[in-house]
Structure formats: C-alpha cells, structure tokens
Coordinates of C-alpha atoms in Angstrom, one line a residue:
M1 CA 27.4 -6.1 16.0
L2 CA 24.6 -5.5 18.5
R3 CA 26.9 -3.7 20.8
F4 CA 28.0 -1.4 18.0
A5 CA 24.4 -0.7 17.0
N6 CA 23.3 0.1 20.5
A7 CA 26.2 2.4 21.1
F8 CA 25.4 4.2 17.8
K9 CA 21.7 4.6 18.8
I10 CA 22.8 6.1 22.2
R11 CA 25.1 8.6 20.5
V12 CA 22.3 9.6 18.1
H13 CA 19.8 10.0 20.9
R14 CA 22.2 12.2 22.9
Y15 CA 22.9 14.3 19.9
V16 CA 19.2 14.8 19.1
T17 CA 18.4 15.6 22.7
H18 CA 21.2 18.2 22.8
L19 CA 20.0 19.9 19.7
V20 CA 16.4 20.0 21.0
R21 CA 17.6 21.6 24.2
S22 CA 19.6 24.1 22.2
C23 CA 16.5 24.8 20.2
A24 CA 14.5 25.5 23.3
S25 CA 17.2 27.8 24.6
T26 CA 17.3 30.0 21.5
K27 CA 15.3 33.1 21.8
S28 CA 14.5 33.4 18.1
G29 CA 14.0 29.7 17.4
E30 CA 16.4 29.6 14.6
L31 CA 15.1 27.4 11.8
E32 CA 18.6 26.2 10.9
V33 CA 19.1 24.6 14.3
L34 CA 15.7 23.0 14.2
E35 CA 16.3 21.6 10.7
E36 CA 19.7 20.2 11.8
A37 CA 17.9 18.4 14.7
L38 CA 15.3 17.1 12.3
R39 CA 18.0 15.8 9.9
A40 CA 19.8 14.1 12.8
Y41 CA 16.6 12.4 13.9
T42 CA 15.7 11.1 10.4
Q43 CA 19.1 9.7 9.5
P44 CA 19.1 6.0 8.6
G45 CA 20.8 4.9 11.8
N46 CA 18.2 6.4 14.1
R47 CA 15.3 4.2 13.2
C48 CA 14.2 3.6 16.8
G49 CA 14.5 7.3 17.7
N50 CA 13.4 9.0 20.9
L51 CA 9.7 9.9 20.5
K52 CA 9.8 12.2 23.4
A53 CA 12.6 14.2 21.9
L54 CA 10.8 14.3 18.6
K55 CA 7.7 15.6 20.2
Q56 CA 9.7 18.5 21.8
L57 CA 11.2 19.1 18.4
L58 CA 7.8 19.3 16.7
D59 CA 6.5 21.6 19.3
E60 CA 9.4 23.9 18.6
F61 CA 8.6 23.9 14.9
V62 CA 5.0 24.8 15.7
R63 CA 6.1 27.8 17.8
C64 CA 8.7 28.9 15.2
C65 CA 7.7 32.1 13.5
D66 CA 10.2 31.9 10.6
P67 CA 8.2 32.0 7.3
R68 CA 10.8 29.7 5.7
K69 CA 9.4 26.7 7.6
V70 CA 6.6 26.5 5.0
H71 CA 9.1 24.7 2.7
L72 CA 9.4 21.9 5.3
C73 CA 5.6 21.6 5.8
K74 CA 5.1 18.4 3.8
E75 CA 8.2 16.6 5.2
I76 CA 7.5 17.5 8.8
C77 CA 3.8 16.6 8.6
R78 CA 4.5 13.3 7.1
L79 CA 7.1 12.5 9.8
A80 CA 4.8 13.6 12.6
Y81 CA 1.9 11.5 11.2
V82 CA 4.1 8.3 10.8
T83 CA 5.5 8.6 14.3
G84 CA 2.0 9.0 15.9
H85 CA 2.2 12.7 16.8
H86 CA -1.1 13.5 15.2
A87 CA -1.9 16.8 17.1
Q88 CA 1.6 18.2 16.3
C89 CA 1.1 17.2 12.6
A90 CA -2.2 19.2 12.4
D91 CA -0.9 22.1 14.5
F92 CA 2.2 22.5 12.4
Y93 CA 0.1 22.5 9.2
F94 CA -2.2 25.2 10.5
S95 CA 0.8 27.3 11.7
C96 CA 2.1 27.1 8.1
C97 CA -1.3 28.1 6.7
S98 CA -1.2 31.3 8.8
I99 CA 2.0 32.2 6.8
A100 CA 1.1 31.1 3.3
H101 CA -1.3 28.9 1.4
V102 CA -0.3 25.2 1.8
A103 CA -2.2 22.4 0.0
L104 CA -4.0 20.1 2.4
S105 CA -2.6 16.5 2.2
D106 CA -4.1 13.2 3.2
A107 CA -1.6 12.8 6.0
V108 CA -2.8 16.0 7.7
V109 CA -6.5 14.9 7.4
N110 CA -5.7 11.5 8.8
A111 CA -3.8 13.0 11.7
A112 CA -6.6 15.5 12.4
A113 CA -9.1 12.6 12.5
Y114 CA -6.9 10.4 14.8
T115 CA -6.7 13.2 17.4
L116 CA -10.4 12.4 18.1
E117 CA -11.0 16.2 18.4
P118 CA -13.7 17.4 16.0
E119 CA -12.2 20.9 15.9
Y120 CA -9.2 19.7 13.9
L121 CA -11.4 18.3 11.1
R122 CA -13.5 21.4 11.1
R123 CA -10.3 23.5 10.6
C124 CA -9.3 21.2 7.7
L125 CA -12.6 22.0 6.0
S126 CA -12.1 25.7 6.5
S127 CA -8.6 25.6 5.0
I128 CA -9.9 24.5 1.6
D129 CA -9.8 27.2 -1.0
S130 CA -13.2 28.7 -1.4
A131 CA -12.5 29.5 -5.0
D132 CA -12.6 25.8 -5.9
N133 CA -15.8 25.1 -4.2
V134 CA -18.0 26.6 -6.9
K135 CA -16.7 24.2 -9.6
G136 CA -18.9 21.3 -8.4
P137 CA -18.0 17.7 -8.5
S138 CA -14.9 18.1 -10.7
F139 CA -13.0 20.5 -8.5
T140 CA -9.6 19.5 -7.4
E141 CA -10.3 19.4 -3.6
A142 CA -13.1 16.8 -4.0
P143 CA -11.1 13.8 -2.8
I144 CA -9.8 15.7 0.3
V145 CA -13.4 16.8 1.2
L146 CA -14.5 13.2 0.6
R147 CA -11.8 12.0 2.9
I148 CA -12.9 14.5 5.6
F149 CA -16.5 13.2 5.2
W150 CA -15.3 9.6 5.6
H151 CA -13.3 10.4 8.7
S152 CA -16.1 12.4 10.4
T153 CA -18.6 9.7 9.6
R154 CA -16.2 7.0 10.9
C155 CA -15.7 8.9 14.1
F156 CA -19.5 9.4 14.5
V157 CA -20.1 5.7 14.1
C158 CA -17.3 4.8 16.7
I159 CA -18.8 7.2 19.2
A160 CA -22.5 6.4 18.5
H161 CA -22.1 2.7 19.2
D162 CA -20.7 3.4 22.6
I163 CA -23.3 6.1 23.6
P164 CA -25.6 4.6 26.3
S165 CA -29.3 5.0 25.6
D166 CA -31.7 6.5 28.2
A167 CA -32.8 3.0 29.2
K168 CA -29.3 2.1 30.2
L169 CA -28.8 5.2 32.3
S170 CA -30.1 4.1 35.7
T171 CA -29.5 5.7 39.1
E172 CA -26.7 3.2 39.7
T173 CA -24.5 4.7 36.9
G174 CA -24.1 7.9 38.8
E175 CA -23.7 11.5 37.6
A176 CA -20.2 10.8 36.2
D177 CA -21.5 8.3 33.7
T178 CA -24.3 10.6 32.7
K179 CA -22.0 13.5 32.2
R180 CA -19.6 11.3 30.1
G181 CA -22.5 10.1 28.0
G182 CA -23.6 13.7 27.4
E183 CA -20.1 14.7 26.3
R184 CA -19.9 11.8 23.9
S185 CA -23.3 12.7 22.5
G186 CA -22.1 16.3 22.0
R187 CA -19.0 15.1 20.2
A188 CA -21.0 12.8 18.0
A189 CA -23.3 15.8 17.0
E190 CA -20.2 17.8 16.1
Y191 CA -18.9 15.0 13.8
R192 CA -22.4 14.9 12.2
D193 CA -22.2 18.7 11.5
I194 CA -18.8 18.2 9.9
S195 CA -20.1 15.5 7.7
H196 CA -23.0 17.8 6.7
E197 CA -20.6 20.6 5.9
A198 CA -18.4 18.3 3.8
F199 CA -21.5 17.0 2.0
R200 CA -22.4 20.6 1.1
L201 CA -18.9 21.2 -0.3
L202 CA -19.1 18.2 -2.5
R203 CA -21.8 19.9 -4.6
L204 CA -23.6 16.7 -5.5
P205 CA -26.7 16.8 -7.7
S206 CA -29.8 18.5 -6.3
N207 CA -31.8 15.2 -6.0
V208 CA -29.2 13.8 -3.5
V209 CA -30.4 14.4 0.0
F210 CA -28.0 14.4 2.9
D211 CA -30.0 12.2 5.3
K212 CA -30.3 9.4 2.8
W213 CA -26.7 9.8 1.6
W214 CA -25.3 9.8 5.1
Y215 CA -27.4 6.7 6.1
T216 CA -25.7 4.8 3.3
S217 CA -22.3 6.1 4.3
R218 CA -22.7 5.1 7.9
R219 CA -23.6 1.5 6.8
H220 CA -20.4 1.5 4.6
V221 CA -18.3 2.6 7.5
L222 CA -20.0 0.2 9.9
Y223 CA -19.7 -2.9 7.8
N224 CA -16.4 -2.2 6.1
R225 CA -13.3 -1.6 8.2
N226 CA -10.4 0.7 7.5
D227 CA -9.4 0.7 3.8
W228 CA -12.5 -1.1 2.7
G229 CA -14.7 1.6 4.2
E230 CA -12.7 4.3 2.5
A231 CA -13.0 2.6 -0.9
A232 CA -16.8 2.1 -0.3
I233 CA -17.3 5.8 0.3
Y234 CA -15.4 6.7 -2.8
E235 CA -17.5 4.2 -4.8
Q236 CA -20.7 5.7 -3.4
Y237 CA -19.5 9.2 -4.6
F238 CA -18.4 7.8 -8.0
S239 CA -21.7 5.9 -8.6
C240 CA -23.8 8.9 -7.7
L241 CA -22.1 11.1 -10.3
E242 CA -22.0 8.2 -12.8
R243 CA -25.8 8.0 -12.6
H244 CA -26.1 11.8 -12.9
F245 CA -23.9 12.3 -15.9
G246 CA -24.9 9.1 -17.8
D247 CA -23.1 8.8 -21.1
K248 CA -20.7 11.6 -20.2
S249 CA -19.6 9.9 -16.9
A250 CA -16.1 9.5 -18.3
E251 CA -15.6 13.3 -18.6
W252 CA -16.2 14.7 -15.1
P253 CA -13.4 13.0 -13.1
N254 CA -10.2 14.9 -13.2
P255 CA -6.8 13.1 -12.8
Y256 CA -6.5 14.0 -9.1
C257 CA -9.9 12.4 -8.4
L258 CA -9.0 9.3 -10.3
V259 CA -5.7 8.9 -8.6
S260 CA -7.3 9.1 -5.1
M261 CA -10.0 6.6 -6.1
M262 CA -7.6 4.1 -7.6
R263 CA -5.3 4.4 -4.6
S264 CA -8.1 3.6 -2.2
C265 CA -9.0 0.5 -4.2
S266 CA -5.4 -0.7 -4.3
R267 CA -5.1 -0.5 -0.5
A268 CA -8.4 -2.3 -0.1
E269 CA -7.6 -4.8 -2.8
R270 CA -10.9 -4.2 -4.6
W271 CA -9.5 -4.9 -8.1
P272 CA -12.8 -5.0 -10.1
L273 CA -13.7 -1.5 -8.8
A274 CA -10.1 -0.3 -9.4
H275 CA -10.3 -1.4 -13.0
R276 CA -13.5 0.6 -13.5
Y277 CA -11.6 3.7 -12.5
A278 CA -8.6 2.5 -14.6
E279 CA -10.7 2.3 -17.8
I280 CA -11.6 6.0 -17.4
A281 CA -8.0 6.9 -16.6
H282 CA -6.8 5.1 -19.8
K283 CA -9.2 7.2 -21.9
H284 CA -7.7 10.3 -20.2
L285 CA -4.1 9.3 -20.8
L286 CA -4.6 8.2 -24.5
R287 CA -6.1 11.5 -25.5
T288 CA -3.9 13.4 -27.9
D289 CA -5.4 16.9 -27.3
T290 CA -4.0 17.2 -23.7
P291 CA -0.6 16.2 -22.2
P292 CA -0.7 13.2 -20.0
D293 CA -0.8 13.6 -16.2
D294 CA 2.3 12.1 -14.5
A295 CA 0.5 11.2 -11.3
L296 CA -2.3 9.5 -13.1
L297 CA 0.1 7.6 -15.3
Q298 CA 2.1 6.4 -12.4
Q299 CA -1.0 5.3 -10.5
C300 CA -2.3 3.3 -13.5
L301 CA 1.1 1.5 -13.9
S302 CA 1.2 0.9 -10.1
L303 CA -2.3 -0.7 -10.4
F304 CA -1.0 -3.1 -13.0
S305 CA 1.8 -4.1 -10.7
S306 CA -0.2 -4.4 -7.5
S307 CA -2.9 -6.5 -9.2
S308 CA -0.3 -9.0 -10.6
E309 CA -0.9 -7.9 -14.2
D310 CA 2.6 -6.9 -15.1
R311 CA 2.6 -8.1 -18.7
K312 CA -0.7 -6.5 -19.4
G313 CA 0.7 -3.2 -18.0
A314 CA 3.9 -3.5 -20.1
L315 CA 1.8 -3.9 -23.3
W316 CA -0.4 -1.0 -22.4
F317 CA 2.5 1.3 -21.7
K318 CA 4.0 0.4 -25.1
Q319 CA 0.6 1.5 -26.6
F320 CA 0.8 4.7 -24.6
R321 CA 4.3 5.4 -26.0
V322 CA 3.0 5.1 -29.6
V323 CA 0.3 7.7 -28.9
H324 CA 2.7 10.1 -27.0
R325 CA 6.0 9.9 -28.9
G326 CA 7.5 13.1 -27.6
Y327 CA 6.4 12.7 -24.0
V328 CA 9.3 12.9 -21.4
P329 CA 8.1 11.1 -18.3
S330 CA 9.2 12.0 -14.8
V331 CA 11.7 10.0 -12.8
A332 CA 8.9 8.5 -10.6
V333 CA 7.1 7.3 -13.7
V334 CA 10.2 5.7 -15.1
H335 CA 10.8 4.0 -11.8
T336 CA 7.3 2.5 -11.9
V337 CA 7.9 1.4 -15.6
A338 CA 11.2 -0.2 -14.6
K339 CA 9.5 -2.2 -11.8
L340 CA 6.8 -3.3 -14.2
A341 CA 9.4 -4.3 -16.8
G342 CA 11.4 -6.3 -14.3
E343 CA 8.3 -8.3 -13.1
A344 CA 7.1 -8.9 -16.6
R345 CA 10.6 -9.8 -17.8
D346 CA 10.3 -7.3 -20.6
D347 CA 14.0 -6.5 -21.5
S348 CA 13.1 -3.9 -24.2
L349 CA 11.0 -1.9 -21.7
A350 CA 13.8 -2.2 -19.1
A351 CA 16.3 -0.9 -21.6
W352 CA 14.0 2.0 -22.5
S353 CA 13.8 3.0 -18.8
L354 CA 17.6 3.2 -18.6
E355 CA 17.9 5.1 -21.9
T356 CA 15.3 7.6 -20.7
L357 CA 17.1 8.3 -17.5
L358 CA 20.4 8.8 -19.3
S359 CA 19.0 10.9 -22.1
E360 CA 19.8 14.6 -22.4
R361 CA 16.1 15.5 -22.2
Q362 CA 16.1 15.1 -18.5
A363 CA 15.8 18.4 -16.7
S364 CA 18.7 17.8 -14.3
P365 CA 21.5 15.2 -14.0
L366 CA 20.4 12.1 -12.0
S367 CA 22.1 10.4 -9.2
S368 CA 23.1 6.8 -8.8
R369 CA 20.0 6.2 -6.7
D370 CA 17.8 7.4 -9.5
I371 CA 19.4 4.9 -12.0
F372 CA 19.4 1.9 -9.7
P373 CA 15.7 0.8 -10.4
S374 CA 16.5 0.5 -14.1
L375 CA 19.5 -1.7 -13.3
V376 CA 17.3 -3.9 -11.1
A377 CA 14.9 -4.3 -14.0
L378 CA 17.8 -5.3 -16.4
A379 CA 19.1 -7.8 -13.9
K380 CA 15.7 -9.4 -13.4
C381 CA 15.3 -9.7 -17.2
H382 CA 18.8 -11.4 -17.3
V383 CA 20.0 -9.2 -20.2
K384 CA 23.0 -10.8 -21.8
E385 CA 25.3 -7.7 -21.6
F386 CA 24.2 -6.7 -18.2
K387 CA 27.6 -7.0 -16.6
K388 CA 29.2 -5.0 -19.4
I389 CA 26.5 -2.2 -19.1
L390 CA 27.1 -2.1 -15.3
R391 CA 30.9 -1.9 -15.8
E392 CA 30.6 0.9 -18.3
L393 CA 28.3 2.9 -16.1
E394 CA 30.7 2.6 -13.2
E395 CA 33.7 3.5 -15.3
S396 CA 32.0 6.6 -16.6
E397 CA 31.0 7.5 -12.9
L398 CA 27.3 7.6 -13.7
V399 CA 26.6 5.2 -10.9
E400 CA 28.4 4.5 -7.6
L401 CA 27.2 1.3 -6.0
N402 CA 28.1 0.0 -2.5
E403 CA 28.6 -3.6 -1.6
E404 CA 25.0 -4.2 -0.7
E405 CA 23.7 -2.9 -4.0
K406 CA 26.3 -4.8 -6.0
L407 CA 25.4 -8.0 -4.2
Y408 CA 21.6 -7.4 -4.8
L409 CA 22.1 -6.9 -8.5
H410 CA 24.4 -10.0 -8.7
L411 CA 21.7 -12.1 -6.9
L412 CA 19.0 -10.9 -9.3
Y413 CA 21.1 -11.5 -12.4
S414 CA 22.5 -14.9 -11.3
R415 CA 19.2 -16.2 -10.0
R416 CA 18.2 -17.4 -13.5
S417 CA 21.7 -18.7 -14.3
L418 CA 22.5 -22.5 -14.5
Y419 CA 25.4 -22.0 -12.2
F420 CA 23.7 -20.0 -9.6
Q421 CA 24.0 -22.6 -6.9
E422 CA 27.7 -23.1 -7.2
D423 CA 28.3 -19.4 -7.6
M424 CA 26.4 -18.2 -4.6
V425 CA 27.5 -21.0 -2.2
Q426 CA 31.1 -20.0 -2.8
H427 CA 30.2 -16.4 -2.3
V428 CA 28.3 -17.0 0.9
E429 CA 30.8 -19.4 2.4
K430 CA 33.6 -16.9 1.8
H431 CA 31.9 -14.3 3.9
L432 CA 30.5 -16.6 6.5
T433 CA 34.0 -17.9 7.3
H434 CA 35.8 -14.6 7.3
V435 CA 33.2 -12.0 8.3
V436 CA 31.1 -13.6 10.9
G437 CA 29.3 -11.0 13.0
C438 CA 29.6 -8.3 10.3
L439 CA 27.4 -9.7 7.6
S440 CA 26.0 -6.2 6.8
R441 CA 29.5 -5.0 5.9
A442 CA 29.8 -7.8 3.3
G443 CA 26.5 -6.7 1.7
F444 CA 24.2 -9.3 3.4
T445 CA 21.4 -7.0 4.5
V446 CA 17.8 -8.0 5.1
R447 CA 16.9 -7.4 1.5
N448 CA 19.7 -9.5 0.1
V449 CA 19.3 -12.3 2.6
G450 CA 15.6 -12.6 1.8
L451 CA 16.3 -12.9 -1.9
L452 CA 19.1 -15.5 -1.2
L453 CA 16.8 -17.6 1.0
L454 CA 14.1 -17.5 -1.7
A455 CA 16.5 -18.6 -4.4
M456 CA 17.9 -21.4 -2.2
Q457 CA 14.4 -22.6 -1.5
E458 CA 13.6 -22.7 -5.2
L459 CA 16.8 -24.8 -5.7
E460 CA 15.8 -27.1 -2.7
H461 CA 19.3 -26.6 -1.3
V462 CA 20.2 -29.2 1.3
D463 CA 22.0 -26.7 3.6
F464 CA 19.1 -24.3 3.6
M465 CA 18.4 -24.6 7.3
R466 CA 22.1 -24.0 8.2
Y467 CA 22.1 -20.7 6.3
Y468 CA 18.6 -19.8 7.6
N469 CA 19.7 -20.1 11.2
I470 CA 22.9 -18.2 10.7
F471 CA 21.3 -15.3 9.0
K472 CA 18.5 -15.1 11.6
K473 CA 21.0 -15.0 14.4
E474 CA 23.3 -12.4 12.8
L475 CA 20.6 -10.1 11.5
H476 CA 18.3 -10.5 14.5
A477 CA 18.5 -6.8 15.4
D478 CA 17.5 -5.6 11.9
I479 CA 14.5 -7.8 11.1
N480 CA 10.9 -7.0 12.1
A481 CA 8.0 -9.3 12.7
T482 CA 6.8 -9.2 9.0
T483 CA 10.3 -10.0 7.6
S484 CA 10.7 -12.8 10.1
A485 CA 7.3 -14.2 9.1
Q486 CA 8.2 -14.0 5.4
W487 CA 11.4 -15.9 6.0
L488 CA 9.6 -18.5 8.0
A489 CA 7.1 -19.0 5.2
V490 CA 10.0 -19.6 2.8
A491 CA 11.6 -22.1 5.2
L492 CA 8.3 -24.0 5.6
E493 CA 7.9 -24.2 1.8
W494 CA 11.5 -25.6 1.6
A495 CA 10.7 -28.2 4.3
Q496 CA 7.7 -29.5 2.5
K497 CA 9.9 -30.6 -0.5
Q498 CA 12.5 -32.4 1.6
P499 CA 12.2 -36.2 1.3
A500 CA 14.1 -36.7 4.6
L501 CA 13.6 -33.7 6.8
K502 CA 15.7 -33.8 10.0
H503 CA 13.6 -34.0 13.2
D504 CA 15.6 -31.1 14.8
D505 CA 14.7 -28.9 11.7
Y506 CA 11.1 -29.8 12.0
E507 CA 10.9 -29.0 15.7
S508 CA 12.7 -25.7 15.2
L509 CA 10.2 -24.6 12.5
R510 CA 7.2 -25.8 14.4
N511 CA 8.3 -24.0 17.6
E512 CA 9.0 -20.8 15.7
T513 CA 5.7 -20.9 14.0
H514 CA 3.8 -21.4 17.2
I515 CA 5.6 -18.5 18.9
L516 CA 4.9 -16.2 16.0
L517 CA 1.2 -17.2 15.9
Q518 CA 0.8 -16.7 19.6
Q519 CA 2.2 -13.2 19.2
T520 CA -0.2 -12.5 16.4
E521 CA -3.1 -13.7 18.5
S522 CA -2.2 -11.2 21.3
Q523 CA -1.4 -8.4 18.8
R524 CA -3.8 -8.5 15.8
S525 CA -2.0 -5.7 14.0
L526 CA 1.4 -7.5 14.1
L527 CA 1.0 -9.4 10.8
C528 CA -1.5 -9.2 8.0
P529 CA -4.1 -12.0 8.0
Q530 CA -2.9 -13.3 4.6
L531 CA 0.6 -13.9 5.9
T532 CA -0.6 -15.6 9.1
S533 CA -2.9 -17.8 7.1
K534 CA 0.0 -18.8 4.7
I535 CA 2.3 -19.8 7.6
G536 CA -0.4 -21.8 9.3
S537 CA -1.5 -23.7 6.2
R538 CA 2.1 -24.5 5.3
L539 CA 2.9 -25.9 8.7
A540 CA -0.3 -28.0 8.6
K541 CA 0.7 -29.3 5.2
L542 CA 4.1 -30.2 6.4
Q543 CA 2.7 -32.0 9.4
R544 CA 0.3 -34.0 7.2
S545 CA 3.2 -35.0 4.9
L546 CA 5.2 -36.2 7.8
G547 CA 2.3 -38.1 9.4
K548 CA 2.3 -35.7 12.4
E549 CA -0.8 -34.5 14.2
V550 CA -1.9 -31.1 13.0
D551 CA -1.7 -28.7 15.9
V552 CA -1.9 -25.3 14.3
S553 CA -3.4 -22.7 16.6
A554 CA -6.7 -21.0 15.9
A555 CA -4.7 -17.8 15.3
T556 CA -4.1 -19.0 11.7
E557 CA -7.7 -18.6 10.9
N558 CA -8.2 -15.6 8.6
R559 CA -10.3 -13.1 10.4
E560 CA -11.4 -11.6 7.0
G561 CA -12.7 -15.0 5.8
H562 CA -11.6 -18.4 4.7
G563 CA -7.9 -18.2 3.6
P564 CA -8.1 -20.2 0.3
L565 CA -11.4 -18.6 -0.6
M566 CA -10.1 -15.1 -0.1
R567 CA -7.0 -15.9 -2.2
F568 CA -9.3 -17.2 -5.0
T569 CA -11.5 -14.0 -4.9
R570 CA -8.4 -11.8 -5.2
Q571 CA -7.1 -13.8 -8.2
R572 CA -10.3 -14.9 -9.9
R573 CA -10.0 -12.1 -12.6
H574 CA -7.0 -14.0 -14.0
L575 CA -9.2 -17.1 -14.9
P576 CA -9.9 -17.6 -18.6
R577 CA -13.3 -16.5 -19.7
S578 CA -14.8 -19.2 -21.9
R579 CA -18.3 -19.1 -23.3
P580 CA -20.7 -21.4 -21.4
P581 CA -22.2 -24.4 -23.3
W582 CA -25.7 -22.9 -23.2
D583 CA -24.6 -19.6 -24.9
G584 CA -26.7 -19.0 -28.0
W585 CA -29.7 -21.1 -26.9
G586 CA -31.3 -18.3 -25.1
V587 CA -30.7 -14.6 -24.8
L588 CA -30.5 -12.8 -21.5
P589 CA -32.0 -9.3 -21.6
K590 CA -29.3 -6.7 -21.5
P591 CA -29.2 -4.2 -18.6
T592 CA -31.0 -1.0 -19.4
E593 CA -28.8 1.9 -20.5
H594 CA -30.7 4.3 -18.2
Y595 CA -29.3 4.3 -14.6
G596 CA -31.9 4.2 -11.9
T597 CA -34.3 2.0 -13.7
P598 CA -34.6 -1.5 -12.2
V599 CA -33.5 -4.3 -14.5
A600 CA -35.5 -7.5 -14.5
Y601 CA -33.4 -10.6 -15.3
V602 CA -35.8 -13.1 -16.9
K603 CA -34.9 -16.8 -17.0
P604 CA -34.7 -17.6 -20.8
L605 CA -36.2 -20.5 -22.5
L606 CA -33.9 -22.9 -24.3
R607 CA -34.8 -22.4 -28.0
V608 CA -33.6 -24.2 -31.1
S609 CA -35.0 -23.3 -34.5
G610 CA -37.9 -21.5 -33.0
G611 CA -39.0 -24.4 -30.8
V612 CA -38.8 -25.1 -27.1
F613 CA -36.6 -27.9 -25.8
S614 CA -38.4 -30.6 -24.0
T615 CA -36.9 -32.3 -20.9
S616 CA -35.9 -35.5 -22.9
E617 CA -34.2 -33.4 -25.5
C618 CA -32.2 -31.5 -22.9
R619 CA -31.1 -34.8 -21.4
A620 CA -30.1 -36.1 -24.7
T621 CA -28.2 -33.0 -25.6
W622 CA -26.2 -33.1 -22.3
G623 CA -25.7 -36.8 -22.4
V624 CA -27.7 -37.5 -19.3
N625 CA -29.6 -40.7 -18.9

C-alpha cells in the first residue's frame, strides 16, 4: 500500500512539474493550461504536493493577463494562503483587483500580514471601496478594516518588543546592529500609521481618541495570543459602539459584522461573549419584516454546535421555522441543521433536512455529496426505516455511495444497536483476513477506523488492542499527529476499564504516549494543549489504577492553564442556575442603565420583617453552633 501511494505521488509530482514548465513556455500564458495544472495539484491524491512547483504555478497566475482569472481569485488565494505562499496570495489578489473589483477576504488580509511587509496591509486598506466608508460603524467592510487594524497592531507589538533602546546600543554592538534597530523602528512606525488609518476608516464616535484606543488594543494583543487577541479587539469595538448607541445597540450591527464577531469568539472559545452576539443575531433572524440572512443563520447554528448546545439549537431552529414558514434555506444551512440534528438525536429535524434537499423548491438538482450529511443525521438518530430510505434513494439514483460512505453510515446506524458487537466483529474480521494491506479499498479509512475504535472502547471489547495495532500499522501513511493522538486517547480510556490489562499492552501505550509527548514538547504547534492534557491525565490515571509510578512528562501541563480548571471554565455555562439560599434577604443594587457611569456594589444587610439579623440569629438560621 505504501509503495502504491509513493508511486502515485511521484506520478502526480511529475505531471504537475510538466504542466508548470509548459505554462512557463507559453507566450500568452493560457489560462486553461494554468487551471489544468491547478486542478492536478489540488486533486485528493496529491496531499503532500510539491510546494516549489506550486510557487512557480502561483507566480504564473500573477503574471497572467487573462481577465478570466478573476473567477479563480477566491480559490487560488485560499490555496496560496493555506500552503504558506503569503506573498503570492496577496500579489494575485492585487493583480485581480487591477482587472475588476474583487471583495477583500480574510485570507488575503491574513496573508498580507504574515508577509511582514507593511506595504501589503497598506494596499489592503486602499482596496476597500471608498463608497462604503461614509456609512460609519455599520458599513459592510467594518470587520475587514478591524482585522487589518488587529494585524497591524499585532505586528507593531511583535517588532516593538524586540527594538533595542538607546541604553542598550553601546559601541560594542556595531553599526550593523544600529542600522538593524533603525530599520525595525521604521517598520514599527509604518505599522502604527496603518493602524491609525484603519482607525479612521472605522468611523468611531467623536469622543473616541486614537491614542487611548490604540493603547488598549496593544494591551489586548500583548496579553492575548492569536485567536484570543482577535476576539478581544472585536469585543473592544463592539463595547465602544454598544456604549455609544445605548438602547439602540441591537440595531447597528449588520449580519456581516455579527458573523465575523461570532466566528472570532468560536475560534477563541469565548462562549459568554459569543452568546452576547448571538442574542442580537437571534433578534435579527426572528424579524418578519426582512428576509433572514443565510450566513448569519448558519453561524448561529454553528455556534450552538461548537458550544455543545445541540438540543438548544434544535429547539431554536424549530422556533425559527415557525416564524419563517416560506423560507427556503441554502444547502450550507441545511447541512449545518443536519449536523445539529444528528448530535441532538432529533429525528424530526433530520428528516426535515432530507426533505428540504429533495424538494422541488431547490434551485438546482443536488448531488450525492449534498445529500450525504442528511443521511448521516438520520443514521445518528437511528431512524427505524433508515435502511429502507437508503435503499430507495440508491434505486432512484438520487445518491451513489462508495464503500467508504456505506460503511460509515452502517457504523453510525449500528452503533446504537444491541447487536453491534457481533455485527461489526464479523464485518471487520472478514476484511482483515482477506484484504490485509488494502483496508482503504474495503472502506476502512481514517474516519471509519476512528469511529470503530470509539465504539469498541465504549463496548469494552477484549480484542481492542489487537484491532488498534492492526489499524495503526495499515493506515500509518494516512494518519497525522492529531489523529494518532485521538486514537491514543481512546486506547487509554479503554485500558482504564480493563480489570486485567496485559503488561505488553500497558508498555505499548506508555511508550507511545511518551514519544508523542516528547514530540509535542519540541514542536508546540503539533497538538492542541487540550488534547495533550487529556492524554497525559489518562495515562497518569491508568498508572495509578495499576499501582505504577506516575512518570508523565512535563509536556502534559497545559500551557494555557490548569487542564481540569480550563475544561470547567469552558463548560461552566451548562451548570444549573439555582437561587442562592440568601436570595430575598437583601437586595443588591442593579447596575445602572447608563453606560459609562461607575456602578457601586454595596454589601447588603440581611433583613427580615424590617429588622436586621444579629449574629446569633444568623447562626441559628444556618444551623451553625
């Protein structure tokens, strides 16, 4: 299998290189040849791709003068940004802007910032339509301008903390260090100018001064890394306008602004702030005087899913359907609803998603890939007639499923069956004995194997480690570090529940855990801190249950904070909110309705019937001697 995969990658690499050279040899730079090379590079079998050949291909796209390349702008910019060719991403976007107006995307702004060249961010600001700038804080480009402001401030902070002060510049540093320090100071000044220009385009209220605003922003960037910093900048912008508009604060944010703000909170896992935005979004979506916005609706549903509130999201969408009875959602919205229904085990909502996709109100006929998410939701809900529905769809040629998709649906549907263990063991054994070395041909891909291992762990199957070792060996070339860590976490969970764990299995899991944690220690970005903390804590728990000495590496410590405490803070909103026993004895002053006025929280007296409790009465009430 590995030999076949390597040979296929070599053939794809040669084909892409040949097409790139043919592109370079063409005088007119024909767009068709370039697009063919792009399709060859992005096909599924070319995941590892040749980055050098891709860079040459992107350079040819930048030099191409064909006006039709504007239609490929979004796709090529996204590909260049994901593969790390940030300068080519920005250059191709600006070359398209010289032909026609193209909307500025987040990927282009991110790529322009990661080039570490201030000129790219400055050109991004100049590409924003000047007609939208006069609309103030509600104009459509506000999130993009805010993102440019965040990136320029972030770059300034990164440079400023490395700029040597005059006291550090001694004669021993030499002229080279002095010159380098001057260049960094000049670049920092350029980034400050870009931040000032972005601040001007935001059209904030007149009482907001740049110096004070920028000082707060720099502190947000300095003390909040990556996604947390972005969410903090969006919160600063939102809070400023919320104080300015007062009671009308729910009217100014347009759907595009709300989508960007909610997305930043989801990435940073700042759920309380995300729900503040979601409340305003719900008011927008439940209005009957305007049609609902698809992007905003999809983001609200995605927020329910990412914050583990699937049932609440399913109930809210049913309320939305009552308000907008004639609304025809887009395919992307239906897919999000199907995912929500599957996680919430809401069979009626899952059936609605399939009926909506198959209805005649759809603008164009849908493919099998478009219908598949609804089938996944029905399988998760364990609908009684699921197999009959699937058979009828296949007979009517509405869906065409391959072996991998059929096995995935079968696993999801049978997982809640009483006979799942006997069913799947026979199915797996049949392929392991006849198709060893070609598991992917039998449908056992990374997705299906992960689901199968999770189901076997829940059943506490005695042969779990046998299947675990076979699957890891056969699919070694297809799994990445994150997938391997997820499978290891499942295996450690299974080992904890075994009354008589074999010593060889324990040593195998222990060695694998230490190897993975050592790799994470050397490469901090290899795994997320939550997954590393989960693996370390499960190994420590297993060692304690077996009476072994806990030897988990320091790499398991969560760099973002204490692991269990961080998990509690992310899930604390799910705790029941009961009234405290002292509620009613005293009244806390309510926060003032006028923003900007300081609120004094006064410690209340415990009053009953107009009198004040004494110390002895308090002790008697609480049962304290």
